């Protein structure tokens, strides 16, 4: 079980949160103009990172706010917690808006 | 007609057999308020209506003994009024209506949630033990302190825990979960301290 630091409420147990998948994915501006392959890539393909991974979490059973977490997918160590819209604070992580 | 006279609590039948330390609190006015705490006009109009400032520190409670604002999120509060002198003569639903009127023209949301949750009071030396058996919140007195509020899961049900004093906690739970949570607490009290 993870102990996650909500930016508002402080450290809380994992059961209070809901996972929101990979962070910093940008929805294509004109999905109509994409090929089926490109649209499917946006919808279904994720990076499946081994190491530091930026992901979204929501404190659904607490303050109900979304935020980003940088988590090591092997050790589960939480390397950083940061606000929606912010760039991951640790070098080597995926950059904001990177596609 | 007295306020909330026709309301029936889902724990009414169980309440007479509650153990010492567990009590059902009477119905009261509860209003969910949303707005931008960075907007001085919003904050001052709410203060003008309630007579105190909304708390902006996460997980804290502000106000008077019988009219308080519980921090629920960075732009969300629960206003609880249980017979406060300022609102005592106001009819059912008046607090929400007055807040709505005071905030007219501003970006905000006022929702009367008085019937959404019932309230239970846990008191006495077993409170911390009972909470520790029931939820994963850190209940250490140095972490969860008097004057604070926490939203968490208690026996898997969403609850709000308000701590007015050491050894005393008000628990807010949705009507549909109330009987289940009350039964859980009756059981938790039974086995604590043995
Ligand atoms: Zn939170």
Short mmCIF file of C-alpha atoms and ligand atoms in Angstrom, two decimals:
data_model
loop_
_atom_site.label_atom_id
_atom_site.label_comp_id
_atom_site.label_asym_id
_atom_site.label_seq_id
_atom_site.Cartn_x
_atom_site.Cartn_y
_atom_site.Cartn_z
CA UNK A 1 0.00 0.00 0.00
CA UNK A 2 1.15 3.49 -0.81
CA UNK A 3 1.14 6.52 1.43
CA UNK A 4 0.41 9.45 -0.84
CA UNK A 5 0.97 13.09 0.08
CA UNK A 6 -2.10 15.04 -1.05
CA UNK A 7 -0.93 18.61 -1.80
CA UNK A 8 -3.85 19.86 0.32
CA UNK A 9 -4.57 17.25 2.99
CA UNK A 10 -1.09 15.88 3.62
CA UNK A 11 -0.09 12.20 3.79
CA UNK A 12 -3.04 9.82 3.45
CA UNK A 13 -3.54 6.15 2.77
CA UNK A 14 -3.79 4.95 -0.83
CA UNK A 15 -7.40 3.77 -0.35
CA UNK A 16 -8.52 7.42 -0.19
CA UNK A 17 -7.26 8.06 -3.74
CA UNK A 18 -8.14 7.03 -7.25
CA UNK A 19 -5.59 6.45 -9.98
CA UNK A 20 -5.95 8.61 -13.10
CA UNK A 21 -3.39 7.07 -15.44
CA UNK A 22 -0.43 8.64 -17.19
CA UNK A 23 -0.03 12.40 -16.75
CA UNK A 24 0.75 15.09 -19.33
CA UNK A 25 -1.01 13.45 -22.25
CA UNK A 26 -2.32 16.19 -24.50
CA UNK A 27 -5.57 15.65 -26.37
CA UNK A 28 -5.09 16.34 -30.10
CA UNK A 29 -6.73 19.61 -31.07
CA UNK A 30 -8.46 18.19 -34.14
CA UNK A 31 -9.22 14.49 -33.62
CA UNK A 32 -11.27 14.51 -36.87
CA UNK A 33 -8.16 15.15 -38.91
CA UNK A 34 -6.16 12.28 -37.39
CA UNK A 35 -5.62 8.90 -38.97
CA UNK A 36 -7.21 5.97 -37.14
CA UNK A 37 -3.72 4.89 -36.08
CA UNK A 38 -2.87 8.30 -34.59
CA UNK A 39 -6.21 8.52 -32.78
CA UNK A 40 -5.85 4.97 -31.44
CA UNK A 41 -2.34 5.84 -30.28
CA UNK A 42 -3.72 8.76 -28.27
CA UNK A 43 -6.60 6.74 -26.84
CA UNK A 44 -4.93 3.46 -26.00
CA UNK A 45 -1.14 3.63 -26.05
CA UNK A 46 0.78 4.46 -22.87
CA UNK A 47 4.50 4.54 -22.23
CA UNK A 48 4.65 1.65 -19.70
CA UNK A 49 7.72 3.22 -18.12
CA UNK A 50 10.10 1.25 -15.94
CA UNK A 51 11.37 3.90 -13.54
CA UNK A 52 10.15 7.41 -12.75
CA UNK A 53 6.63 7.71 -14.11
CA UNK A 54 4.39 10.80 -14.05
CA UNK A 55 0.80 9.91 -13.26
CA UNK A 56 -2.42 11.54 -12.12
CA UNK A 57 -4.16 10.85 -8.84
CA UNK A 58 -7.40 12.19 -7.38
CA UNK A 59 -8.10 12.42 -3.67
CA UNK A 60 -11.65 11.14 -4.24
CA UNK A 61 -12.44 10.29 -0.63
CA UNK A 62 -10.86 13.46 0.73
CA UNK A 63 -10.71 16.91 -0.85
CA UNK A 64 -11.60 15.55 -4.34
CA UNK A 65 -8.72 17.38 -6.07
CA UNK A 66 -6.54 16.09 -8.91
CA UNK A 67 -2.76 16.32 -8.80
CA UNK A 68 0.33 14.72 -10.32
CA UNK A 69 2.65 12.17 -8.74
CA UNK A 70 6.07 11.09 -9.92
CA UNK A 71 6.36 7.44 -8.87
CA UNK A 72 9.07 4.87 -9.45
CA UNK A 73 7.22 1.95 -11.04
CA UNK A 74 9.64 -0.66 -9.67
CA UNK A 75 10.16 0.50 -6.09
CA UNK A 76 6.84 2.42 -5.80
CA UNK A 77 8.84 5.23 -4.23
CA UNK A 78 7.03 8.55 -4.65
CA UNK A 79 9.64 10.95 -5.95
CA UNK A 80 7.48 14.07 -6.16
CA UNK A 81 3.96 15.43 -5.87
CA UNK A 82 3.07 18.49 -7.93
CA UNK A 83 0.08 20.45 -9.19
CA UNK A 84 -1.88 19.87 -12.37
CA UNK A 85 -0.34 21.89 -15.18
CA UNK A 86 3.12 21.88 -13.61
CA UNK A 87 6.17 20.33 -15.20
CA UNK A 88 7.52 17.20 -13.44
CA UNK A 89 10.14 18.54 -11.02
CA UNK A 90 12.72 15.76 -11.46
CA UNK A 91 15.07 15.68 -14.48
CA UNK A 92 14.65 12.73 -16.79
CA UNK A 93 10.88 12.64 -16.44
CA UNK A 94 8.53 13.31 -19.35
CA UNK A 95 8.13 17.02 -20.02
CA UNK A 96 4.84 18.93 -20.04
CA UNK A 97 3.16 18.73 -23.43
CA UNK A 98 5.65 16.16 -24.71
CA UNK A 99 4.05 14.06 -27.44
CA UNK B 1 -43.51 24.09 13.40
CA UNK B 2 -40.13 23.38 14.90
CA UNK B 3 -37.28 22.94 12.47
CA UNK B 4 -36.68 19.41 11.13
CA UNK B 5 -39.74 18.13 13.03
CA UNK B 6 -40.81 15.78 10.23
CA UNK B 7 -37.32 14.48 9.49
CA UNK B 8 -36.53 10.90 10.38
CA UNK B 9 -32.97 9.76 11.04
CA UNK B 10 -31.92 6.39 9.59
CA UNK B 11 -30.34 5.58 12.97
CA UNK B 12 -33.41 6.58 15.03
CA UNK B 13 -34.33 2.98 15.84
CA UNK B 14 -30.79 2.03 16.81
CA UNK B 15 -29.87 5.19 18.76
CA UNK B 16 -31.55 4.19 22.07
CA UNK B 17 -29.20 1.20 22.30
CA UNK B 18 -26.01 3.13 21.47
CA UNK B 19 -23.20 2.42 23.95
CA UNK B 20 -21.71 5.11 26.17
CA UNK B 21 -19.58 7.42 24.03
CA UNK B 22 -21.78 7.21 20.92
CA UNK B 23 -24.64 9.62 20.35
CA UNK B 24 -26.82 10.74 17.44
CA UNK B 25 -26.74 14.52 17.06
CA UNK B 26 -29.93 16.40 16.12
CA UNK B 27 -30.56 17.62 12.58
CA UNK B 28 -29.08 21.00 11.75
CA UNK B 29 -28.52 23.32 8.81
CA UNK B 30 -25.68 22.18 6.53
CA UNK B 31 -24.71 24.20 3.47
CA UNK B 32 -22.07 23.32 0.92
CA UNK B 33 -20.38 26.51 -0.23
CA UNK B 34 -18.01 26.89 -3.16
CA UNK B 35 -16.19 30.01 -4.29
CA UNK B 36 -12.78 31.52 -4.89
CA UNK B 37 -10.92 32.25 -1.62
CA UNK B 38 -8.57 34.49 -3.65
CA UNK B 39 -11.48 36.83 -4.36
CA UNK B 40 -11.61 39.35 -1.46
CA UNK B 41 -15.20 40.29 -2.37
CA UNK B 42 -16.34 36.65 -2.03
CA UNK B 43 -14.55 36.25 1.30
CA UNK B 44 -15.86 39.51 2.75
CA UNK B 45 -19.48 38.89 1.71
CA UNK B 46 -19.40 35.42 3.31
CA UNK B 47 -17.85 36.91 6.42
CA UNK B 48 -20.57 39.55 6.49
CA UNK B 49 -23.22 36.87 6.38
CA UNK B 50 -21.69 34.39 8.85
CA UNK B 51 -19.87 36.80 11.14
CA UNK B 52 -16.52 35.01 10.75
CA UNK B 53 -14.00 34.34 7.99
CA UNK B 54 -13.92 31.06 6.06
CA UNK B 55 -10.89 28.90 6.92
CA UNK B 56 -8.29 28.72 4.16
CA UNK B 57 -5.87 26.40 5.93
CA UNK B 58 -6.61 22.81 4.77
CA UNK B 59 -8.46 20.55 7.20
CA UNK B 60 -9.35 23.27 9.69
CA UNK B 61 -12.60 24.56 11.17
CA UNK B 62 -13.48 28.21 11.82
CA UNK B 63 -16.39 29.98 13.45
CA UNK B 64 -18.41 29.95 16.64
CA UNK B 65 -19.52 27.04 18.80
CA UNK B 66 -22.85 26.61 17.00
CA UNK B 67 -22.04 27.94 13.56
CA UNK B 68 -18.90 26.70 11.90
CA UNK B 69 -17.25 26.42 8.51
CA UNK B 70 -15.44 23.14 7.79
CA UNK B 71 -12.70 23.20 5.13
CA UNK B 72 -13.53 20.57 2.49
CA UNK B 73 -11.27 21.71 -0.33
CA UNK B 74 -9.34 24.77 -1.54
CA UNK B 75 -12.60 26.29 -2.84
CA UNK B 76 -15.17 24.33 -0.86
CA UNK B 77 -16.60 24.49 2.67
CA UNK B 78 -19.38 22.95 4.72
CA UNK B 79 -21.25 25.50 6.81
CA UNK B 80 -22.86 23.87 9.86
CA UNK B 81 -25.38 25.81 11.92
CA UNK B 82 -26.96 24.15 14.95
CA UNK B 83 -29.01 26.80 16.77
CA UNK B 84 -26.57 29.69 16.57
CA UNK B 85 -27.97 32.91 18.05
CA UNK B 86 -27.54 34.72 14.73
CA UNK B 87 -29.74 32.22 12.85
CA UNK B 88 -31.90 30.70 15.60
CA UNK B 89 -35.17 32.31 14.52
CA UNK B 90 -34.57 31.70 10.82
CA UNK B 91 -36.74 29.02 9.22
CA UNK B 92 -35.50 25.77 7.65
CA UNK B 93 -33.40 26.47 4.56
CA UNK B 94 -32.81 30.11 5.52
CA UNK B 95 -29.03 29.88 5.85
CA UNK B 96 -28.62 28.70 2.26
CA UNK B 97 -31.08 31.29 0.99
CA UNK B 98 -29.29 34.11 2.84
CA UNK B 99 -25.87 33.04 1.57
CA UNK B 100 -27.24 32.80 -1.97
CA UNK B 101 -28.62 36.30 -1.69
CA UNK B 102 -25.40 37.70 -0.22
CA UNK B 103 -23.32 36.22 -3.03
CA UNK B 104 -25.53 37.31 -5.90
CA UNK B 105 -23.49 38.34 -8.92
CA UNK B 106 -20.34 36.57 -7.73
CA UNK B 107 -18.88 33.29 -8.97
CA UNK B 108 -20.10 30.82 -6.33
CA UNK B 109 -22.26 27.78 -5.57
CA UNK B 110 -24.51 27.38 -2.52
CA UNK B 111 -26.19 24.02 -1.96
CA UNK B 112 -28.39 23.12 0.99
CA UNK B 113 -27.18 19.67 2.07
CA UNK B 114 -28.89 19.58 5.48
CA UNK B 115 -30.61 16.30 4.57
CA UNK B 116 -27.52 14.77 2.96
CA UNK B 117 -25.68 13.62 6.07
CA UNK B 118 -26.59 12.71 9.62
CA UNK B 119 -24.19 13.35 12.46
CA UNK B 120 -22.91 11.12 15.22
CA UNK B 121 -20.84 12.19 18.20
CA UNK B 122 -18.06 10.00 19.53
CA UNK B 123 -16.76 11.00 22.94
CA UNK B 124 -14.71 9.70 25.83
CA UNK B 125 -11.42 7.90 26.30
CA UNK B 126 -12.19 5.22 23.67
CA UNK B 127 -12.62 7.61 20.72
CA UNK B 128 -9.11 7.23 19.36
CA UNK B 129 -9.14 3.43 19.73
CA UNK B 130 -12.49 3.19 17.96
CA UNK B 131 -11.29 5.42 15.12
CA UNK B 132 -8.05 3.50 14.77
CA UNK B 133 -10.02 0.29 14.41
CA UNK B 134 -12.29 1.82 11.82
CA UNK B 135 -10.24 4.01 9.50
CA UNK B 136 -6.75 4.52 8.16
CA UNK B 137 -6.47 8.20 9.02
CA UNK B 138 -3.57 9.04 11.31
CA UNK B 139 -5.48 9.71 14.55
CA UNK B 140 -2.46 10.50 16.69
CA UNK B 141 -3.29 13.56 18.85
CA UNK B 142 -0.26 15.37 17.44
CA UNK B 143 -1.51 14.89 13.86
CA UNK B 144 -5.31 15.07 14.09
CA UNK B 145 -5.79 17.96 16.49
CA UNK B 146 -8.77 19.77 18.04
CA UNK B 147 -10.11 22.36 15.61
CA UNK B 148 -9.37 20.17 12.63
CA UNK B 149 -11.54 18.30 10.14
CA UNK B 150 -10.71 15.35 7.90
CA UNK B 151 -12.51 13.67 5.06
CA UNK B 152 -11.68 10.00 4.93
CA UNK B 153 -13.07 6.47 4.76
CA UNK B 154 -14.48 4.85 7.89
CA UNK B 155 -15.18 1.15 7.41
CA UNK B 156 -15.08 1.94 3.66
CA UNK B 157 -17.80 4.61 3.93
CA UNK B 158 -17.01 8.24 3.08
CA UNK B 159 -17.18 10.36 6.21
CA UNK B 160 -16.24 13.79 7.50
CA UNK B 161 -14.58 13.75 10.92
CA UNK B 162 -14.64 17.01 12.86
CA UNK B 163 -12.63 17.18 16.05
CA UNK B 164 -13.94 19.93 18.34
CA UNK B 165 -11.89 18.73 21.30
CA UNK B 166 -9.53 15.98 22.36
CA UNK B 167 -11.60 12.83 22.99
CA UNK B 168 -14.54 14.18 20.99
CA UNK B 169 -15.31 13.73 17.29
CA UNK B 170 -18.34 14.62 15.19
CA UNK B 171 -18.85 12.21 12.34
CA UNK B 172 -20.85 13.25 9.27
CA UNK B 173 -22.09 10.38 7.13
CA UNK B 174 -24.50 10.10 4.21
CA UNK B 175 -27.97 8.86 5.08
CA UNK B 176 -27.65 5.72 2.99
CA UNK B 177 -24.48 4.65 4.85
CA UNK B 178 -25.56 5.91 8.27
CA UNK B 179 -27.13 2.79 9.72
CA UNK B 180 -24.23 0.63 8.52
CA UNK B 181 -21.65 3.00 10.03
CA UNK B 182 -23.62 3.31 13.28
CA UNK B 183 -23.80 -0.48 13.60
CA UNK B 184 -20.08 -0.71 12.90
CA UNK B 185 -19.36 1.84 15.64
CA UNK B 186 -21.62 0.10 18.15
CA UNK B 187 -19.55 -3.02 17.54
CA UNK B 188 -16.24 -1.13 17.68
CA UNK B 189 -17.14 0.44 21.03
CA UNK B 190 -18.18 -2.94 22.42
CA UNK B 191 -14.73 -4.45 21.97
CA UNK B 192 -12.60 -1.46 22.80
CA UNK B 193 -10.95 -1.16 26.17
CA UNK B 194 -11.05 -4.91 26.85
ZN1 LIG C 1 -6.76 15.97 -0.39
#
